[in-house]
Short mmCIF file of C-alpha atoms in Angstrom, two decimals:
data_model
loop_
_atom_site.label_atom_id
_atom_site.label_comp_id
_atom_site.label_asym_id
_atom_site.label_seq_id
_atom_site.Cartn_x
_atom_site.Cartn_y
_atom_site.Cartn_z
CA MET A 742 42.62 -77.18 0.42
CA THR A 743 39.70 -74.80 0.03
CA TRP A 744 38.22 -73.26 3.15
CA LEU A 745 35.30 -75.71 2.95
CA GLU A 746 37.66 -78.69 2.71
CA GLN A 747 39.62 -77.38 5.68
CA LEU A 748 36.41 -77.07 7.68
CA LEU A 749 35.42 -80.63 6.80
CA VAL A 750 38.84 -82.00 7.81
CA LEU A 751 38.59 -80.10 11.10
CA ALA A 752 35.11 -81.55 11.71
CA ALA A 753 36.40 -85.02 10.87
CA GLY A 754 39.15 -84.51 13.46
CA VAL A 755 36.57 -83.61 16.11
CA ALA A 756 34.54 -86.73 15.29
CA ALA A 757 37.62 -88.96 15.23
CA GLY A 758 38.94 -87.62 18.53
CA GLY A 759 35.63 -88.27 20.23
CA ILE A 760 35.14 -91.72 18.73
CA ASN A 761 38.71 -92.76 19.56
CA THR A 762 38.19 -91.81 23.20
CA ILE A 763 34.92 -93.72 23.42
CA VAL A 764 35.57 -96.89 21.41
CA GLY A 765 38.29 -96.39 18.80
CA SER A 766 37.99 -96.40 14.97
CA GLY A 767 38.30 -92.63 14.56
CA THR A 768 40.74 -93.24 11.71
CA LEU A 769 37.79 -94.50 9.69
CA ILE A 770 36.48 -90.91 9.78
CA THR A 771 39.64 -88.91 9.04
CA PHE A 772 41.44 -91.26 6.67
CA PRO A 773 38.69 -91.40 3.99
CA THR A 774 38.20 -87.66 4.37
CA LEU A 775 41.84 -87.04 3.46
CA LEU A 776 41.59 -89.51 0.59
CA ALA A 777 38.53 -87.71 -0.73
CA PHE A 778 40.52 -84.47 -0.92
CA GLY A 779 43.24 -86.05 -3.03
CA LEU A 780 46.00 -87.04 -0.62
CA PRO A 781 47.92 -90.20 -1.62
CA PRO A 782 47.02 -93.15 0.64
CA VAL A 783 50.37 -93.41 2.49
CA THR A 784 50.64 -89.63 2.96
CA ALA A 785 47.03 -89.56 4.20
CA ASN A 786 47.73 -92.35 6.68
CA VAL A 787 50.95 -90.74 7.94
CA SER A 788 49.38 -87.28 8.30
CA ASN A 789 46.30 -88.75 9.97
CA THR A 790 48.39 -90.66 12.52
CA ILE A 791 50.38 -87.57 13.49
CA GLY A 792 47.29 -85.38 13.65
CA LEU A 793 45.40 -87.75 15.96
CA VAL A 794 48.15 -87.89 18.60
CA PRO A 795 47.05 -84.66 20.37
CA GLY A 796 43.50 -86.05 20.44
CA SER A 797 44.78 -89.25 22.05
CA VAL A 798 46.51 -87.16 24.71
CA SER A 799 43.27 -85.25 25.25
CA GLY A 800 41.35 -88.50 25.69
CA VAL A 801 43.87 -89.87 28.18
CA ILE A 802 43.63 -86.68 30.23
CA GLY A 803 39.85 -86.94 30.15
CA TYR A 804 40.08 -90.48 31.60
CA ARG A 805 42.85 -89.75 34.11
CA ARG A 806 40.73 -90.66 37.15
CA GLU A 807 40.14 -94.17 35.81
CA LEU A 808 43.89 -94.66 35.44
CA ALA A 809 44.53 -94.46 39.19
CA GLY A 810 46.24 -97.58 40.53
CA GLN A 811 47.05 -99.04 37.10
CA ARG A 812 50.70 -97.98 36.75
CA SER A 813 52.14 -101.51 36.75
CA ARG A 814 49.58 -102.70 34.19
CA LEU A 815 50.31 -99.72 31.95
CA VAL A 816 54.07 -100.32 32.10
CA GLN A 817 53.76 -103.96 31.08
CA LEU A 818 51.16 -103.55 28.36
CA GLY A 819 52.58 -100.19 27.25
CA THR A 820 55.95 -101.81 26.53
CA ALA A 821 54.24 -104.32 24.24
CA SER A 822 52.35 -101.50 22.50
CA LEU A 823 55.55 -99.48 22.08
CA LEU A 824 57.44 -102.35 20.41
CA GLY A 825 54.46 -103.23 18.23
CA GLY A 826 53.95 -99.62 17.14
CA ILE A 827 57.59 -99.30 16.10
CA THR A 828 57.35 -102.52 14.08
CA GLY A 829 54.15 -101.46 12.33
CA ALA A 830 55.44 -97.99 11.46
CA ILE A 831 58.62 -99.45 9.96
CA LEU A 832 56.57 -101.91 7.91
CA LEU A 833 54.49 -99.03 6.53
CA LEU A 834 57.61 -97.19 5.40
CA VAL A 835 59.61 -100.10 3.99
CA LEU A 836 56.79 -101.79 2.10
CA PRO A 837 55.93 -100.26 -1.29
CA ALA A 838 52.95 -97.93 -1.59
CA GLU A 839 51.25 -100.52 -3.79
CA ALA A 840 51.34 -102.95 -0.87
CA PHE A 841 49.62 -100.38 1.35
CA LYS A 842 46.85 -99.86 -1.21
CA ALA A 843 46.38 -103.62 -1.43
CA ILE A 844 46.50 -104.35 2.31
CA VAL A 845 44.54 -101.42 3.76
CA PRO A 846 41.13 -102.26 2.20
CA VAL A 847 41.41 -105.68 3.86
CA LEU A 848 42.38 -104.05 7.17
CA ILE A 849 39.48 -101.59 6.95
CA ILE A 850 37.00 -104.38 6.23
CA ALA A 851 38.38 -106.33 9.20
CA ALA A 852 38.07 -103.20 11.35
CA LEU A 853 34.48 -102.66 10.24
CA ILE A 854 33.64 -106.25 11.16
CA LEU A 855 35.12 -105.62 14.62
CA VAL A 856 32.98 -102.51 14.99
CA VAL A 857 29.82 -104.39 14.00
CA VAL A 858 30.44 -107.39 16.26
CA GLN A 859 31.55 -105.31 19.24
CA PRO A 860 28.17 -105.61 21.07
CA ARG A 861 28.25 -109.41 20.76
CA LEU A 862 31.89 -109.45 21.81
CA ALA A 863 31.05 -107.40 24.89
CA ALA A 864 28.17 -109.74 25.74
CA TRP A 865 30.45 -112.75 25.35
CA VAL A 866 33.02 -111.16 27.65
CA LYS A 867 30.32 -110.51 30.24
CA ARG A 868 29.13 -114.14 30.10
CA ARG A 869 32.71 -115.37 30.34
CA ARG A 870 33.28 -113.35 33.49
CA SER A 871 30.07 -114.68 35.02
CA ASP A 872 30.82 -118.32 34.19
CA ASP A 873 34.53 -118.35 35.02
CA ASP A 874 35.20 -119.01 38.70
CA VAL A 875 38.96 -118.40 38.33
CA ALA A 876 39.99 -114.77 38.12
CA PRO A 877 42.34 -113.98 35.21
CA PRO A 878 45.86 -112.62 35.93
CA ALA A 879 45.84 -109.04 37.21
CA HIS A 880 47.59 -107.76 34.09
CA GLY A 881 46.29 -110.31 31.60
CA GLY A 882 49.24 -112.71 31.43
CA PRO A 883 51.64 -113.52 28.56
CA ILE A 884 48.90 -114.19 25.99
CA LEU A 885 47.57 -110.66 26.39
CA LEU A 886 51.09 -109.23 26.09
CA VAL A 887 51.59 -110.99 22.75
CA ALA A 888 48.13 -109.92 21.57
CA VAL A 889 48.77 -106.29 22.53
CA PHE A 890 52.09 -106.43 20.67
CA GLY A 891 50.28 -107.70 17.58
CA THR A 892 47.67 -104.98 17.92
CA GLY A 893 50.50 -102.45 18.16
CA ILE A 894 51.89 -103.68 14.84
CA TYR A 895 48.45 -103.25 13.29
CA GLY A 896 48.09 -99.80 14.89
CA GLY A 897 51.51 -98.65 13.72
CA TYR A 898 50.76 -99.74 10.17
CA PHE A 899 47.20 -98.41 9.90
CA GLY A 900 45.27 -98.46 13.17
CA ALA A 901 41.56 -98.23 12.36
CA ALA A 902 39.56 -100.01 15.11
CA GLN A 903 42.74 -100.52 17.11
CA GLY A 904 40.80 -99.31 20.15
CA VAL A 905 37.97 -101.76 19.54
CA LEU A 906 40.44 -104.63 19.32
CA LEU A 907 42.25 -103.51 22.48
CA LEU A 908 39.01 -103.22 24.43
CA GLY A 909 38.01 -106.71 23.33
CA LEU A 910 41.36 -108.17 24.38
CA LEU A 911 41.44 -106.35 27.71
CA GLY A 912 37.89 -107.41 28.47
CA VAL A 913 38.76 -111.06 27.89
CA PHE A 914 42.04 -111.20 29.80
CA VAL A 915 41.73 -108.58 32.57
CA HIS A 916 39.14 -108.68 35.35
CA GLU A 917 38.42 -104.96 35.68
CA ASP A 918 35.68 -102.35 35.30
CA ILE A 919 35.07 -101.51 31.63
CA GLN A 920 35.65 -97.79 32.15
CA ARG A 921 39.06 -98.46 33.70
CA LEU A 922 39.86 -100.76 30.79
CA ASN A 923 38.80 -98.02 28.39
CA ALA A 924 41.27 -95.69 30.10
CA VAL A 925 44.02 -98.30 29.61
CA LYS A 926 42.98 -98.68 25.96
CA ASN A 927 43.38 -94.93 25.44
CA VAL A 928 46.91 -94.99 26.86
CA LEU A 929 47.99 -97.99 24.77
CA ALA A 930 46.57 -96.45 21.59
CA LEU A 931 48.36 -93.18 22.43
CA ILE A 932 51.68 -95.01 22.81
CA VAL A 933 51.30 -96.69 19.42
CA ASN A 934 50.20 -93.50 17.68
CA ALA A 935 52.92 -91.38 19.32
CA VAL A 936 55.81 -93.70 18.47
CA SER A 937 54.52 -94.13 14.91
CA ALA A 938 54.11 -90.37 14.53
CA SER A 939 57.66 -89.77 15.80
CA ILE A 940 59.04 -92.09 13.12
CA PHE A 941 56.84 -90.60 10.40
CA ILE A 942 57.86 -87.02 11.23
CA VAL A 943 61.52 -87.87 10.71
CA ILE A 944 61.43 -89.94 7.54
CA ALA A 945 58.00 -89.79 5.85
CA GLU A 946 56.17 -87.33 3.61
CA VAL A 947 53.71 -85.36 5.76
CA ASN A 948 50.92 -82.95 4.81
CA TRP A 949 51.24 -80.51 7.71
CA GLN A 950 48.06 -78.62 6.88
CA ALA A 951 46.05 -81.81 7.31
CA VAL A 952 47.99 -82.60 10.49
CA ALA A 953 47.19 -79.22 12.03
CA LEU A 954 43.49 -79.39 11.22
CA ILE A 955 43.09 -82.95 12.53
CA ALA A 956 45.14 -82.14 15.63
CA VAL A 957 42.97 -79.17 16.61
CA GLY A 958 39.79 -81.10 15.91
CA SER A 959 40.89 -84.25 17.72
CA ILE A 960 41.85 -82.31 20.86
CA ILE A 961 38.31 -80.93 21.03
CA GLY A 962 36.86 -84.33 20.21
CA GLY A 963 38.95 -86.08 22.85
CA GLN A 964 37.50 -83.88 25.57
CA LEU A 965 33.96 -84.21 24.25
CA GLY A 966 34.35 -87.98 24.07
CA ALA A 967 35.54 -88.21 27.65
CA ARG A 968 32.78 -85.97 29.00
CA VAL A 969 29.64 -86.70 27.03
CA GLY A 970 30.51 -89.56 24.71
CA ARG A 971 29.10 -92.25 27.00
CA LYS A 972 25.65 -90.68 26.55
CA LEU A 973 25.66 -91.07 22.76
CA PRO A 974 23.80 -94.07 21.29
CA PRO A 975 26.48 -96.69 20.48
CA ASN A 976 24.56 -97.89 17.43
CA VAL A 977 24.68 -94.41 15.92
CA LEU A 978 28.46 -94.29 16.31
CA ARG A 979 28.85 -97.74 14.80
CA ALA A 980 26.64 -96.80 11.85
CA VAL A 981 28.73 -93.70 11.11
CA ILE A 982 31.96 -95.70 11.31
CA VAL A 983 30.63 -98.39 8.96
CA VAL A 984 29.48 -95.81 6.40
CA VAL A 985 32.75 -93.87 6.26
CA GLY A 986 34.78 -97.06 6.35
CA THR A 987 32.88 -98.40 3.37
CA VAL A 988 33.53 -95.11 1.55
CA ALA A 989 37.23 -95.51 2.28
CA VAL A 990 37.31 -99.04 0.87
CA VAL A 991 35.50 -97.94 -2.31
CA ARG A 992 37.79 -94.92 -2.66
CA LEU A 993 40.93 -97.05 -2.34
CA LEU A 994 39.72 -99.73 -4.72
CA THR A 995 38.63 -97.26 -7.41
CA SER A 996 41.48 -94.74 -7.17
#
């Protein structure tokens, strides 16, 4: 990469780390950036996943106060995320690259739809909580476990908007403050990304320059997201995600 390209990948890592900590979907920033600089789709996805792990750790540390008292919930849901992440990472590596190029545009479009409908989803969750006189299970119950496992498969395979999906699921099935649920979301996404990255490091082709740049940027972004991200206009973040996601779809379909 040229020095300008390296700077842009670093900046994309900062943005992705912050967005992942706040809502998720940071992959829709870094993945199209790597594609634009000529990395093959699978290599870009693998390198992006590894590079974002330090940022996920940074985000979890930033939300550590909200994690207090949630150990049992994290163990149960984290196990589902772990198994799902392993399954998704294996699928990425055993399926042909042509399958990835065919599937990922669909996944990105689905992720973009999730980003766009997130405000309505949040409003629906709020109404559901107000209208439902019976409190949901403390840790969400078996349906949530299965849903988190499925989200882990998606996250291990690609992962864009994994955080948005997790927040939506947690909001529906767990009666808890949204900031505490966001902290849980960060941990679950970290588990999926970390187990996927561990598998990719051993048996996949990795662009370590891209990994290093995204890692440094995402660490900075994770801390910024935890500290000041709640003050940023949500619509601005969603607009940025939709734009770069659309670029990624076009890039994949025309490459």
